[in-house]
Amino acid sequence: MKKIAIFASGSGSNAENIIRFFENDPRNRVSLVLCNKPDAYVLERAKRLGVPALVFNREQFYHSDLILDRLKAEAVDLIVLAGFLWKVPANLLAAYPDRIINIHPALLPKFGGKGMYGEHVHEAVIAAGEKESGITIHHVNDRYDEGAAIFQATCPVLPDDTPDTLAAKVHALEYAHFPRVIKEFADSLPE
Ligand code: GAR
């Protein structure tokens, strides 16, 4: 059984969707949720779903081994960022080489980088007059949103779309594809 850890900073609707998906998978399980915001709704979801959670602050994330030690103690095999907004530090990248993946709510390499998250992305896509947006699932490296792409899916941006209506379309793509792509990735890793 491979163990998946999810990092999330906010609502956690993707985290919940992923946790539920793997409840029925004999090969993989979400065993830990990690969150940098004590009041994030993802923590309620994790509690309700019976998944342990670890809350941490910036100092612990960037200047201690608290998180790495917990991941090792739980024998976590891969890490999924689902709405997690901090850059991943070198100690985690080194401990999980090519085993950390992120979802971004646009078609990278456009509309990525620091500060490009959630509604800011959708506002930028609409402001740029794009005809298409979507999701990018990609490997994580030491630069925001620049790791190699694993999967993309697209949706149209219509003239009357607002950041909210575009977010809803992008979320639908996330829910439809992210768990399956994580599973394919997890199943491809050596035991
Ligand atoms: C998702 O749309 C995800 O793609 C995005 O945050 C949202 C989290 O929603 N991630 C980023 O913008 C990363 N740069 P959720 O908390 O409901 O899953």
PDB file of N, CA, C and O in Angstrom, residues 35 37 40 49-50 52 62 65 79 83 105 111 120-121 124 126-127 129 138 143 151 153 161 165 177 183 185 189 191:
ATOM      1  N   CYS A  35      -1.047  21.193   6.659  1.00  0.00           N
ATOM      2  CA  CYS A  35      -1.664  22.486   6.393  1.00  0.00           C
ATOM      3  C   CYS A  35      -0.935  23.588   7.148  1.00  0.00           C
ATOM      4  O   CYS A  35      -0.569  23.420   8.314  1.00  0.00           O
ATOM      5  N   LYS A  37      -2.283  26.611   7.663  1.00  0.00           N
ATOM      6  CA  LYS A  37      -3.233  27.591   8.218  1.00  0.00           C
ATOM      7  C   LYS A  37      -4.133  26.906   9.240  1.00  0.00           C
ATOM      8  O   LYS A  37      -4.949  26.065   8.863  1.00  0.00           O
ATOM      9  N   ALA A  40      -7.884  26.700   8.331  1.00  0.00           N
ATOM     10  CA  ALA A  40      -8.273  26.296   6.968  1.00  0.00           C
ATOM     11  C   ALA A  40      -9.357  25.208   7.019  1.00  0.00           C
ATOM     12  O   ALA A  40      -9.299  24.292   7.850  1.00  0.00           O
ATOM     13  N   LEU A  49     -13.228  13.029   7.623  1.00  0.00           N
ATOM     14  CA  LEU A  49     -12.897  11.842   6.830  1.00  0.00           C
ATOM     15  C   LEU A  49     -11.955  10.896   7.567  1.00  0.00           C
ATOM     16  O   LEU A  49     -11.561   9.852   7.027  1.00  0.00           O
ATOM     17  N   GLY A  50     -11.561  11.260   8.766  1.00  0.00           N
ATOM     18  CA  GLY A  50     -10.725  10.377   9.569  1.00  0.00           C
ATOM     19  C   GLY A  50      -9.278  10.305   9.123  1.00  0.00           C
ATOM     20  O   GLY A  50      -8.598   9.303   9.372  1.00  0.00           O
ATOM     21  N   PRO A  52      -5.527  11.834   9.623  1.00  0.00           N
ATOM     22  CA  PRO A  52      -4.747  12.679  10.536  1.00  0.00           C
ATOM     23  C   PRO A  52      -4.218  13.923   9.822  1.00  0.00           C
ATOM     24  O   PRO A  52      -3.943  13.886   8.615  1.00  0.00           O
ATOM     25  N   TYR A  62      10.258  25.842   6.965  1.00  0.00           N
ATOM     26  CA  TYR A  62      11.507  26.191   6.284  1.00  0.00           C
ATOM     27  C   TYR A  62      12.766  25.958   7.121  1.00  0.00           C
ATOM     28  O   TYR A  62      13.856  25.887   6.574  1.00  0.00           O
ATOM     29  N   ASP A  65      13.043  20.052  10.799  1.00  0.00           N
ATOM     30  CA  ASP A  65      12.734  18.770  10.152  1.00  0.00           C
ATOM     31  C   ASP A  65      11.407  18.189  10.637  1.00  0.00           C
ATOM     32  O   ASP A  65      11.133  17.009  10.430  1.00  0.00           O
ATOM     33  N   ILE A  79       3.942  12.899  -2.316  1.00  0.00           N
ATOM     34  CA  ILE A  79       3.328  14.119  -1.784  1.00  0.00           C
ATOM     35  C   ILE A  79       2.527  14.787  -2.898  1.00  0.00           C
ATOM     36  O   ILE A  79       3.011  14.933  -4.030  1.00  0.00           O
ATOM     37  N   GLY A  83      -3.783  22.942  -3.754  1.00  0.00           N
ATOM     38  CA  GLY A  83      -4.111  24.254  -3.213  1.00  0.00           C
ATOM     39  C   GLY A  83      -3.183  24.635  -2.084  1.00  0.00           C
ATOM     40  O   GLY A  83      -3.596  25.226  -1.098  1.00  0.00           O
ATOM     41  N   PRO A 105      -4.289  25.843 -11.470  1.00  0.00           N
ATOM     42  CA  PRO A 105      -5.576  26.060 -12.138  1.00  0.00           C
ATOM     43  C   PRO A 105      -5.486  26.887 -13.419  1.00  0.00           C
ATOM     44  O   PRO A 105      -6.298  27.795 -13.637  1.00  0.00           O
ATOM     45  N   PHE A 111       0.467  31.980 -16.836  1.00  0.00           N
ATOM     46  CA  PHE A 111      -0.293  32.239 -15.605  1.00  0.00           C
ATOM     47  C   PHE A 111       0.193  31.427 -14.405  1.00  0.00           C
ATOM     48  O   PHE A 111      -0.613  30.959 -13.609  1.00  0.00           O
ATOM     49  N   HIS A 120      -6.755  34.743  -8.349  1.00  0.00           N
ATOM     50  CA  HIS A 120      -5.817  35.632  -9.053  1.00  0.00           C
ATOM     51  C   HIS A 120      -5.501  35.076 -10.441  1.00  0.00           C
ATOM     52  O   HIS A 120      -5.311  35.816 -11.409  1.00  0.00           O
ATOM     53  N   VAL A 121      -5.422  33.756 -10.521  1.00  0.00           N
ATOM     54  CA  VAL A 121      -5.136  33.119 -11.809  1.00  0.00           C
ATOM     55  C   VAL A 121      -6.301  33.355 -12.770  1.00  0.00           C
ATOM     56  O   VAL A 121      -6.100  33.768 -13.917  1.00  0.00           O
ATOM     57  N   ALA A 124      -6.498  36.857 -14.044  1.00  0.00           N
ATOM     58  CA  ALA A 124      -5.447  37.144 -15.030  1.00  0.00           C
ATOM     59  C   ALA A 124      -5.774  36.521 -16.387  1.00  0.00           C
ATOM     60  O   ALA A 124      -5.525  37.125 -17.437  1.00  0.00           O
ATOM     61  N   ILE A 126      -8.762  35.903 -17.627  1.00  0.00           N
ATOM     62  CA  ILE A 126      -9.844  36.682 -18.259  1.00  0.00           C
ATOM     63  C   ILE A 126      -9.311  38.032 -18.744  1.00  0.00           C
ATOM     64  O   ILE A 126      -9.599  38.455 -19.869  1.00  0.00           O
ATOM     65  N   ALA A 127      -8.495  38.679 -17.920  1.00  0.00           N
ATOM     66  CA  ALA A 127      -7.940  39.990 -18.297  1.00  0.00           C
ATOM     67  C   ALA A 127      -7.078  39.896 -19.550  1.00  0.00           C
ATOM     68  O   ALA A 127      -7.003  40.842 -20.343  1.00  0.00           O
ATOM     69  N   GLY A 129      -7.678  38.000 -22.016  1.00  0.00           N
ATOM     70  CA  GLY A 129      -8.507  37.675 -23.180  1.00  0.00           C
ATOM     71  C   GLY A 129      -8.280  36.275 -23.711  1.00  0.00           C
ATOM     72  O   GLY A 129      -8.537  36.006 -24.899  1.00  0.00           O
ATOM     73  N   HIS A 138       1.673  18.833 -12.448  1.00  0.00           N
ATOM     74  CA  HIS A 138       3.103  18.840 -12.799  1.00  0.00           C
ATOM     75  C   HIS A 138       3.984  18.449 -11.620  1.00  0.00           C
ATOM     76  O   HIS A 138       3.562  18.541 -10.454  1.00  0.00           O
ATOM     77  N   ARG A 143      11.307  25.909  -8.216  1.00  0.00           N
ATOM     78  CA  ARG A 143      10.763  27.148  -8.778  1.00  0.00           C
ATOM     79  C   ARG A 143       9.252  26.991  -8.922  1.00  0.00           C
ATOM     80  O   ARG A 143       8.784  25.953  -9.397  1.00  0.00           O
ATOM     81  N   PHE A 151       0.180  16.275 -16.935  1.00  0.00           N
ATOM     82  CA  PHE A 151      -1.155  16.194 -17.562  1.00  0.00           C
ATOM     83  C   PHE A 151      -1.758  17.591 -17.654  1.00  0.00           C
ATOM     84  O   PHE A 151      -1.607  18.389 -16.733  1.00  0.00           O
ATOM     85  N   ALA A 153      -5.615  19.512 -18.996  1.00  0.00           N
ATOM     86  CA  ALA A 153      -6.955  19.435 -19.583  1.00  0.00           C
ATOM     87  C   ALA A 153      -7.457  20.859 -19.748  1.00  0.00           C
ATOM     88  O   ALA A 153      -7.079  21.743 -18.970  1.00  0.00           O
ATOM     89  N   ASP A 161     -17.723  34.929 -19.072  1.00  0.00           N
ATOM     90  CA  ASP A 161     -17.148  34.283 -17.892  1.00  0.00           C
ATOM     91  C   ASP A 161     -16.622  35.318 -16.904  1.00  0.00           C
ATOM     92  O   ASP A 161     -16.036  36.330 -17.296  1.00  0.00           O
ATOM     93  N   THR A 165     -17.105  31.954 -12.425  1.00  0.00           N
ATOM     94  CA  THR A 165     -17.623  30.916 -13.342  1.00  0.00           C
ATOM     95  C   THR A 165     -16.460  30.126 -13.949  1.00  0.00           C
ATOM     96  O   THR A 165     -16.564  28.918 -14.152  1.00  0.00           O
ATOM     97  N   HIS A 177     -10.091  14.826 -12.964  1.00  0.00           N
ATOM     98  CA  HIS A 177      -8.808  14.264 -13.420  1.00  0.00           C
ATOM     99  C   HIS A 177      -7.750  14.040 -12.343  1.00  0.00           C
ATOM    100  O   HIS A 177      -6.923  13.138 -12.479  1.00  0.00           O
ATOM    101  N   LYS A 183      -3.268   8.551  -9.130  1.00  0.00           N
ATOM    102  CA  LYS A 183      -3.215   7.079  -9.057  1.00  0.00           C
ATOM    103  C   LYS A 183      -2.252   6.509 -10.098  1.00  0.00           C
ATOM    104  O   LYS A 183      -1.435   5.632  -9.785  1.00  0.00           O
ATOM    105  N   PHE A 185       0.262   7.933 -11.397  1.00  0.00           N
ATOM    106  CA  PHE A 185       1.612   8.266 -10.971  1.00  0.00           C
ATOM    107  C   PHE A 185       2.056   7.362  -9.820  1.00  0.00           C
ATOM    108  O   PHE A 185       3.154   6.781  -9.849  1.00  0.00           O
ATOM    109  N   LEU A 189       5.254   4.184  -9.513  1.00  0.00           N
ATOM    110  CA  LEU A 189       6.446   4.262  -8.660  1.00  0.00           C
ATOM    111  C   LEU A 189       6.836   2.880  -8.170  1.00  0.00           C
ATOM    112  O   LEU A 189       5.966   2.056  -7.860  1.00  0.00           O
ATOM    113  N   GLU A 191       7.886  -0.015  -5.593  1.00  0.00           N
ATOM    114  CA  GLU A 191       7.442  -0.247  -4.192  1.00  0.00           C
ATOM    115  C   GLU A 191       8.518   0.206  -3.226  1.00  0.00           C
ATOM    116  O   GLU A 191       9.679   0.092  -3.480  1.00  0.00           O
TER     117      GLU A 191
END
